[in-house]
PDB file of C-alpha atoms in Angstrom:
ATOM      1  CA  UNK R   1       0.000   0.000   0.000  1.00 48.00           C
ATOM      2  CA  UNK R   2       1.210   3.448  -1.064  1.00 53.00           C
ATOM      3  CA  UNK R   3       1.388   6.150   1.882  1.00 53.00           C
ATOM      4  CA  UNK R   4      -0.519   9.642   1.333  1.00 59.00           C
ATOM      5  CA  UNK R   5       0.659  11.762  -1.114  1.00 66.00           C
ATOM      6  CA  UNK R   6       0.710  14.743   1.997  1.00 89.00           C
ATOM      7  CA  UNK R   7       0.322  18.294   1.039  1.00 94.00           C
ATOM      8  CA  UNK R   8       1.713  20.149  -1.615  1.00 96.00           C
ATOM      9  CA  UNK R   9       1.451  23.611  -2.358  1.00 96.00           C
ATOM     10  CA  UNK R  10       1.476  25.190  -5.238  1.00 96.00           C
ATOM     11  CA  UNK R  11       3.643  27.898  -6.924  1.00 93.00           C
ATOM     12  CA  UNK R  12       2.791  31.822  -6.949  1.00 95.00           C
ATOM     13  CA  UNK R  13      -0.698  31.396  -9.184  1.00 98.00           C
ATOM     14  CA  UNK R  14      -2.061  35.112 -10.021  1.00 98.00           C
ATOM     15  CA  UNK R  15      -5.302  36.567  -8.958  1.00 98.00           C
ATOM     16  CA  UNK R  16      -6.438  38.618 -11.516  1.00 98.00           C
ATOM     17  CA  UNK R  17      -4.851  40.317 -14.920  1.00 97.00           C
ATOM     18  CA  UNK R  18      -2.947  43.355 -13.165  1.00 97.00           C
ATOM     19  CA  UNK R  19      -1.843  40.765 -10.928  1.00 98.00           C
ATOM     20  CA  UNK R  20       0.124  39.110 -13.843  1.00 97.00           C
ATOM     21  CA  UNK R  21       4.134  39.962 -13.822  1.00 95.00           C
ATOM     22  CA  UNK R  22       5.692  36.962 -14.326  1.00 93.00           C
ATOM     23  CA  UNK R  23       6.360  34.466 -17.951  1.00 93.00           C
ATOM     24  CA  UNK R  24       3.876  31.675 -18.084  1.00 92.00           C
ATOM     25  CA  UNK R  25       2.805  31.921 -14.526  1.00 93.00           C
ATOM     26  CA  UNK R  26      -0.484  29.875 -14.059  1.00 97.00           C
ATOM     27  CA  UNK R  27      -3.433  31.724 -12.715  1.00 98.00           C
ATOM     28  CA  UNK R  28      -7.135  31.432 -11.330  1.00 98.00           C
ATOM     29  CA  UNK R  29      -9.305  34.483 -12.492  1.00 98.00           C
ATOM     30  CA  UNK R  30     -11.297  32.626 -15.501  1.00 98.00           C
ATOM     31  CA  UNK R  31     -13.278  29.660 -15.949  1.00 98.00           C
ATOM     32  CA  UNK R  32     -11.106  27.620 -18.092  1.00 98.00           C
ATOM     33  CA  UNK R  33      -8.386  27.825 -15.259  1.00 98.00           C
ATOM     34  CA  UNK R  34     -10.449  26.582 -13.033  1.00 98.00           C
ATOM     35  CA  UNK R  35     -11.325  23.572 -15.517  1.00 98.00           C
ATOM     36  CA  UNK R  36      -7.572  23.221 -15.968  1.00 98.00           C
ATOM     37  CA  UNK R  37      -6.748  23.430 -12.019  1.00 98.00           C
ATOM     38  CA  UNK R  38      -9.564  20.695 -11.719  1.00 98.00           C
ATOM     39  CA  UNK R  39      -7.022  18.031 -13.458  1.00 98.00           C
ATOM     40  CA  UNK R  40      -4.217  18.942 -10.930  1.00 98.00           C
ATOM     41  CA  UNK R  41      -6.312  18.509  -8.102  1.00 98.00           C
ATOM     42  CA  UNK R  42      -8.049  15.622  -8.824  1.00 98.00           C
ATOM     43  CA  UNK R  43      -4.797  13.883  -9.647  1.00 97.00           C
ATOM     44  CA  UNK R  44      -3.436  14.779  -6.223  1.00 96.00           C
ATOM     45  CA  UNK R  45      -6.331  13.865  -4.395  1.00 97.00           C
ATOM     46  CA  UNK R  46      -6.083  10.427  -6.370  1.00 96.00           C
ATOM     47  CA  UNK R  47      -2.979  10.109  -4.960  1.00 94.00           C
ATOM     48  CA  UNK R  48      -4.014  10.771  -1.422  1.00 95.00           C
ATOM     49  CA  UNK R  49      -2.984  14.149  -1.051  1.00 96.00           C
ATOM     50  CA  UNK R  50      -4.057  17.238   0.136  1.00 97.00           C
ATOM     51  CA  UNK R  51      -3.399  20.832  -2.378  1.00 98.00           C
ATOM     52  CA  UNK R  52      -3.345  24.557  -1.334  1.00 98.00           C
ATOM     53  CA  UNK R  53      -3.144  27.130  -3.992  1.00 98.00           C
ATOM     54  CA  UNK R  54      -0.954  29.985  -3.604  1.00 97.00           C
ATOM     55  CA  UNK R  55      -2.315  33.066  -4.572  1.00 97.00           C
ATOM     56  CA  UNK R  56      -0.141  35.962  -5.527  1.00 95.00           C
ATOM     57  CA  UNK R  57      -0.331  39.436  -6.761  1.00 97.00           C
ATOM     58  CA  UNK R  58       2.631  41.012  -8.287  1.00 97.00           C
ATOM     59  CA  UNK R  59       2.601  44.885  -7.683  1.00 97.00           C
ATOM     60  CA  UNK R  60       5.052  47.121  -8.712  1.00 97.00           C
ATOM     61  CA  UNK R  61       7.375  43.564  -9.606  1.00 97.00           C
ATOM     62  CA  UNK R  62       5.590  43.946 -12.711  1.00 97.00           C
ATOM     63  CA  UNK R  63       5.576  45.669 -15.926  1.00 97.00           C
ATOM     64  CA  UNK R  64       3.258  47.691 -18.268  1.00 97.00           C
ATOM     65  CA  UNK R  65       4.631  44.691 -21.147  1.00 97.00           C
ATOM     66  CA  UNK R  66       1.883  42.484 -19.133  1.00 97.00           C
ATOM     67  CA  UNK R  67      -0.966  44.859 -19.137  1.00 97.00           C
ATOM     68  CA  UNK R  68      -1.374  46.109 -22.335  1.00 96.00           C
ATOM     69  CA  UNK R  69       0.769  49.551 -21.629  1.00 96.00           C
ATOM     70  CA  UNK R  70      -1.065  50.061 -18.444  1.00 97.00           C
ATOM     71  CA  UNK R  71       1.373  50.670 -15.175  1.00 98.00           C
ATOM     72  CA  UNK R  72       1.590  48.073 -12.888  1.00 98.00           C
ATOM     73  CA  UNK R  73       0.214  48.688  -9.176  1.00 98.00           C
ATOM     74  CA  UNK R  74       1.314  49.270  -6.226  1.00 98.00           C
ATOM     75  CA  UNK R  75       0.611  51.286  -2.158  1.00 96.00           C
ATOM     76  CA  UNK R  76       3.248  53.886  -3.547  1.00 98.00           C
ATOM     77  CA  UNK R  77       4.979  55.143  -7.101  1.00 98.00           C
ATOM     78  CA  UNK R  78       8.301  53.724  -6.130  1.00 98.00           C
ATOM     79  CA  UNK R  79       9.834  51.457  -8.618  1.00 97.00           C
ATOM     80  CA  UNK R  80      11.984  48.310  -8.041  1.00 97.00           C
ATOM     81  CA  UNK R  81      15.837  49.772  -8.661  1.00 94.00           C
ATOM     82  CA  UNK R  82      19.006  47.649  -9.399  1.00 89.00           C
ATOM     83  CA  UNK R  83      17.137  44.784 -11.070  1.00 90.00           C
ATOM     84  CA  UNK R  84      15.438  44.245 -14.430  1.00 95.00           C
ATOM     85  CA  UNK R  85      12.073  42.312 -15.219  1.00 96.00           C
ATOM     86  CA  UNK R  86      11.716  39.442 -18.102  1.00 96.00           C
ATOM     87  CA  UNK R  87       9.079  40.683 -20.154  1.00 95.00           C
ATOM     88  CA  UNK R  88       6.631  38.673 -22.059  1.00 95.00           C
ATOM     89  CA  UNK R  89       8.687  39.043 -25.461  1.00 94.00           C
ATOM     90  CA  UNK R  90      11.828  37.309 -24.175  1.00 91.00           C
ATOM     91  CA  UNK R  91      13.626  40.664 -23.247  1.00 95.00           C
ATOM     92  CA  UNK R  92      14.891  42.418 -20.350  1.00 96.00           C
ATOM     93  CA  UNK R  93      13.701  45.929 -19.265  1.00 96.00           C
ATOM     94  CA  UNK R  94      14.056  47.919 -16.133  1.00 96.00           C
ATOM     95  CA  UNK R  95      11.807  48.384 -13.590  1.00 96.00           C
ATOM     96  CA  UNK R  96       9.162  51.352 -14.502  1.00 97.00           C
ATOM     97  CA  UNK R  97       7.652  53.755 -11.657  1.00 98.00           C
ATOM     98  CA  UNK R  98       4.316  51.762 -10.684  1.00 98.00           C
ATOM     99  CA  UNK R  99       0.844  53.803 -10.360  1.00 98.00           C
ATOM    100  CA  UNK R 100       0.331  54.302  -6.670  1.00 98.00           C
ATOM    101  CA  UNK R 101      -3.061  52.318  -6.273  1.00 96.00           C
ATOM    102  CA  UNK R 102      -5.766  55.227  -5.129  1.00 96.00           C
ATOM    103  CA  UNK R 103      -7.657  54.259  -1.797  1.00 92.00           C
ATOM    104  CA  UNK R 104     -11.118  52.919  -3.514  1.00 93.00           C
ATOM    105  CA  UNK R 105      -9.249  50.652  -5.592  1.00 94.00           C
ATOM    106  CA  UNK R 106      -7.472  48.326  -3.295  1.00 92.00           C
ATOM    107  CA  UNK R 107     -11.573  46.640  -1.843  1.00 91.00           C
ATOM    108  CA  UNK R 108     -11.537  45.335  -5.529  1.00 94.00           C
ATOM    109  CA  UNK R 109      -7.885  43.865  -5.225  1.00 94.00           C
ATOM    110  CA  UNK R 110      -9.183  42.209  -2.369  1.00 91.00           C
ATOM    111  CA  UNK R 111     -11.959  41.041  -3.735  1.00 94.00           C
ATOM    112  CA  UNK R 112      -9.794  39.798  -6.277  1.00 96.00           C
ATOM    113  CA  UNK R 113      -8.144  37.673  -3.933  1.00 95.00           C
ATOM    114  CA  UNK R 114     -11.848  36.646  -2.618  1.00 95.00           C
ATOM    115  CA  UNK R 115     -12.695  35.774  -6.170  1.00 97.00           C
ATOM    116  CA  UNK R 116      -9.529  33.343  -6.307  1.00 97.00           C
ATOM    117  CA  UNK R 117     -10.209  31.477  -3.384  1.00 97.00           C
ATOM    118  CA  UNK R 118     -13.242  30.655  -4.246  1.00 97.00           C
ATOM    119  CA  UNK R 119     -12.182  29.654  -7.666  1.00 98.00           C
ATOM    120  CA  UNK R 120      -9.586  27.739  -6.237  1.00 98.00           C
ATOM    121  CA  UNK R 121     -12.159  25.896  -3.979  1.00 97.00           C
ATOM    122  CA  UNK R 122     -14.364  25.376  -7.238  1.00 98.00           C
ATOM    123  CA  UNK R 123     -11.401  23.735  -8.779  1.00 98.00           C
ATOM    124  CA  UNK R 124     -11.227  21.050  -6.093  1.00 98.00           C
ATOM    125  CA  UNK R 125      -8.089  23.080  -4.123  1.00 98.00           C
ATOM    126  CA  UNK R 126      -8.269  21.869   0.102  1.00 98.00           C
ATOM    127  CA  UNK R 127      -7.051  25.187   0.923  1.00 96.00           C
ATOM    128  CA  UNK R 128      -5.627  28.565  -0.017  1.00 97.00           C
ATOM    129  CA  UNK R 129      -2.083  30.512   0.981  1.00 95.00           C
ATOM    130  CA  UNK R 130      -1.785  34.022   0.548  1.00 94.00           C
ATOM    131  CA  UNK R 131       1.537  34.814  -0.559  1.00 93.00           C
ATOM    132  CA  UNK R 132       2.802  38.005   1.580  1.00 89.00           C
ATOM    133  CA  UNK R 133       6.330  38.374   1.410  1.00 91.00           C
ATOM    134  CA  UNK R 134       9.650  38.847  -1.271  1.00 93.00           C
ATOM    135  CA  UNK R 135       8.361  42.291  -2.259  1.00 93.00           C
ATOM    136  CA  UNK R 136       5.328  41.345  -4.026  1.00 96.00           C
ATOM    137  CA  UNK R 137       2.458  43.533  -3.252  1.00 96.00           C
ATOM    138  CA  UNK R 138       0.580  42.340   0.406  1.00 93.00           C
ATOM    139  CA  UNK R 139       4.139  42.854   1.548  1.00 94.00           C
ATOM    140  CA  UNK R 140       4.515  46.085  -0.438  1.00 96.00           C
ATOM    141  CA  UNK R 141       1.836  47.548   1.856  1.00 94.00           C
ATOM    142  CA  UNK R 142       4.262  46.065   4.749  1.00 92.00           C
ATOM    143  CA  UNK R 143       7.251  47.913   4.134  1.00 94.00           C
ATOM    144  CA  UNK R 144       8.199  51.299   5.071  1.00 93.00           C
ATOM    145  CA  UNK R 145      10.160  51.680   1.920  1.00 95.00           C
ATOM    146  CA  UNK R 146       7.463  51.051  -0.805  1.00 96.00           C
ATOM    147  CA  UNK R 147       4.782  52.227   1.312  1.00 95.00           C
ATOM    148  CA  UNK R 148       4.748  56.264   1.803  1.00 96.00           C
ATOM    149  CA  UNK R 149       0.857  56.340   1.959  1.00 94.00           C
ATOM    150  CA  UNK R 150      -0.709  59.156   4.320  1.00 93.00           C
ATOM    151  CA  UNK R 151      -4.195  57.303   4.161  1.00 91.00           C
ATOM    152  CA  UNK R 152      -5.631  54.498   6.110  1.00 88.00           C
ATOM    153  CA  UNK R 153      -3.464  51.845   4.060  1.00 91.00           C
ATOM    154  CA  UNK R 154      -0.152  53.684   5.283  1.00 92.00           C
ATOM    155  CA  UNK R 155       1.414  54.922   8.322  1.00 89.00           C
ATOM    156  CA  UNK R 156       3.182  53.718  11.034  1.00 88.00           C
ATOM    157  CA  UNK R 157       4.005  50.055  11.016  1.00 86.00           C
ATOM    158  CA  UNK R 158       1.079  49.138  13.062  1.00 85.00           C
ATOM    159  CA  UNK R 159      -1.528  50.567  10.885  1.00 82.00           C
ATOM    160  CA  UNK R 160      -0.340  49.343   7.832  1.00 83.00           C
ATOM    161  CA  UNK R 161      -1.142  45.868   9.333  1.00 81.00           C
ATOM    162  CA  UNK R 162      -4.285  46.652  11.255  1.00 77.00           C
ATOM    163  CA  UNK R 163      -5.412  47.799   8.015  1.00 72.00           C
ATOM    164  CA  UNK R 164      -4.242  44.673   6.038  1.00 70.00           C
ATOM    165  CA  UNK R 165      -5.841  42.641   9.005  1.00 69.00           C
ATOM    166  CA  UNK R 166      -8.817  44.848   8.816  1.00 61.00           C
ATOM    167  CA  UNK R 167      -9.477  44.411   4.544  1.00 58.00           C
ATOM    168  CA  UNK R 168      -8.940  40.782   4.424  1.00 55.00           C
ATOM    169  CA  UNK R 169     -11.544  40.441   7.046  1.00 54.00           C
ATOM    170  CA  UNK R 170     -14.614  38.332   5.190  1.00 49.00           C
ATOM    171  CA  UNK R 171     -17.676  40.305   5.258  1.00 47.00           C
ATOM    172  CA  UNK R 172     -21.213  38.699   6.115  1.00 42.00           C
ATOM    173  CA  UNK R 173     -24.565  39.791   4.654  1.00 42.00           C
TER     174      UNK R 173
END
């Protein structure tokens, strides 16, 4: 008899389009991901296993090549320096200045991240993780150095994480 597959979880999957930023990264904002995450599952589980999915939003590690010519995101316009992004044509660019997300837009990044999890339940996933750290954008709103907000998403250290705590939250009707 084989023993349980245990748990695996997955690599950085995206949450949305403007959370794209990376070649080929897998992602579970449409239907026919889900359909396509159903196979992965359902082979683990086969196995004995348990799955998370890992759901990720890029920020400012991103760049406009993945959005059409639109900026990527991020809690402040300060762009990644020293480094340069692969870009979906095979090249190498810098880093460009991200748009500084405005305060009524980051409920529907959230709800972005809502929207995966539930996807990623649909597709037969045992669990989520929220990727928060290595710059990408939850732990953009973390840092004092990428985060120079004066609103209720910036601040001292403690309020930029009461008000992470406070958005991720799950409303009831």
């Amino acid at each position: 008899q084989r023993a349980s597959a245990g748990l695996i979880i997955t690599e950085a999957t995206t949450i949305s389009p403007q959370a794209n930023g990376w070649n080929q990264s897998p992602g579970i904002y449409t239907d026919e991901m889900v359909e396509g995450w159903k196979l992965v599952t359902d082979a683990v589980h086969a196995k004995g296993g348990r799955i998370f999915l890992q759901l990720w939003h890029l920020g400012r590690a991103s760049h406009s090549d993945f959005h059409d010519g639109e900026m990527p995101v991020a809690p402040s316009a300060i762009a990644i320096s020293g480094d340069q992004i692969h870009t979906p044509d095979g090249t190498k660019k810098d880093y460009e200045v991200p748009r500084a997300l405005e305060t009524d837009e980051i409920p529907k990044i959230v709800e972005d991240y809502r929207n995966a999890a539930e996807r990623a339940l649909a597709a037969g996933f045992d669990g989520v993780e929220i990727h928060s750290a290595n710059g990408y954008l939850l732990d953009q709103f973390l840092e004092s150095k990428t985060n120079h907000r004066s609103d209720v998403y910036g601040g001292c250290i403690e309020s930029r994480y009461l008000s992470l705590i406070h958005i991720s939250e799950p409303t009831r009707p």
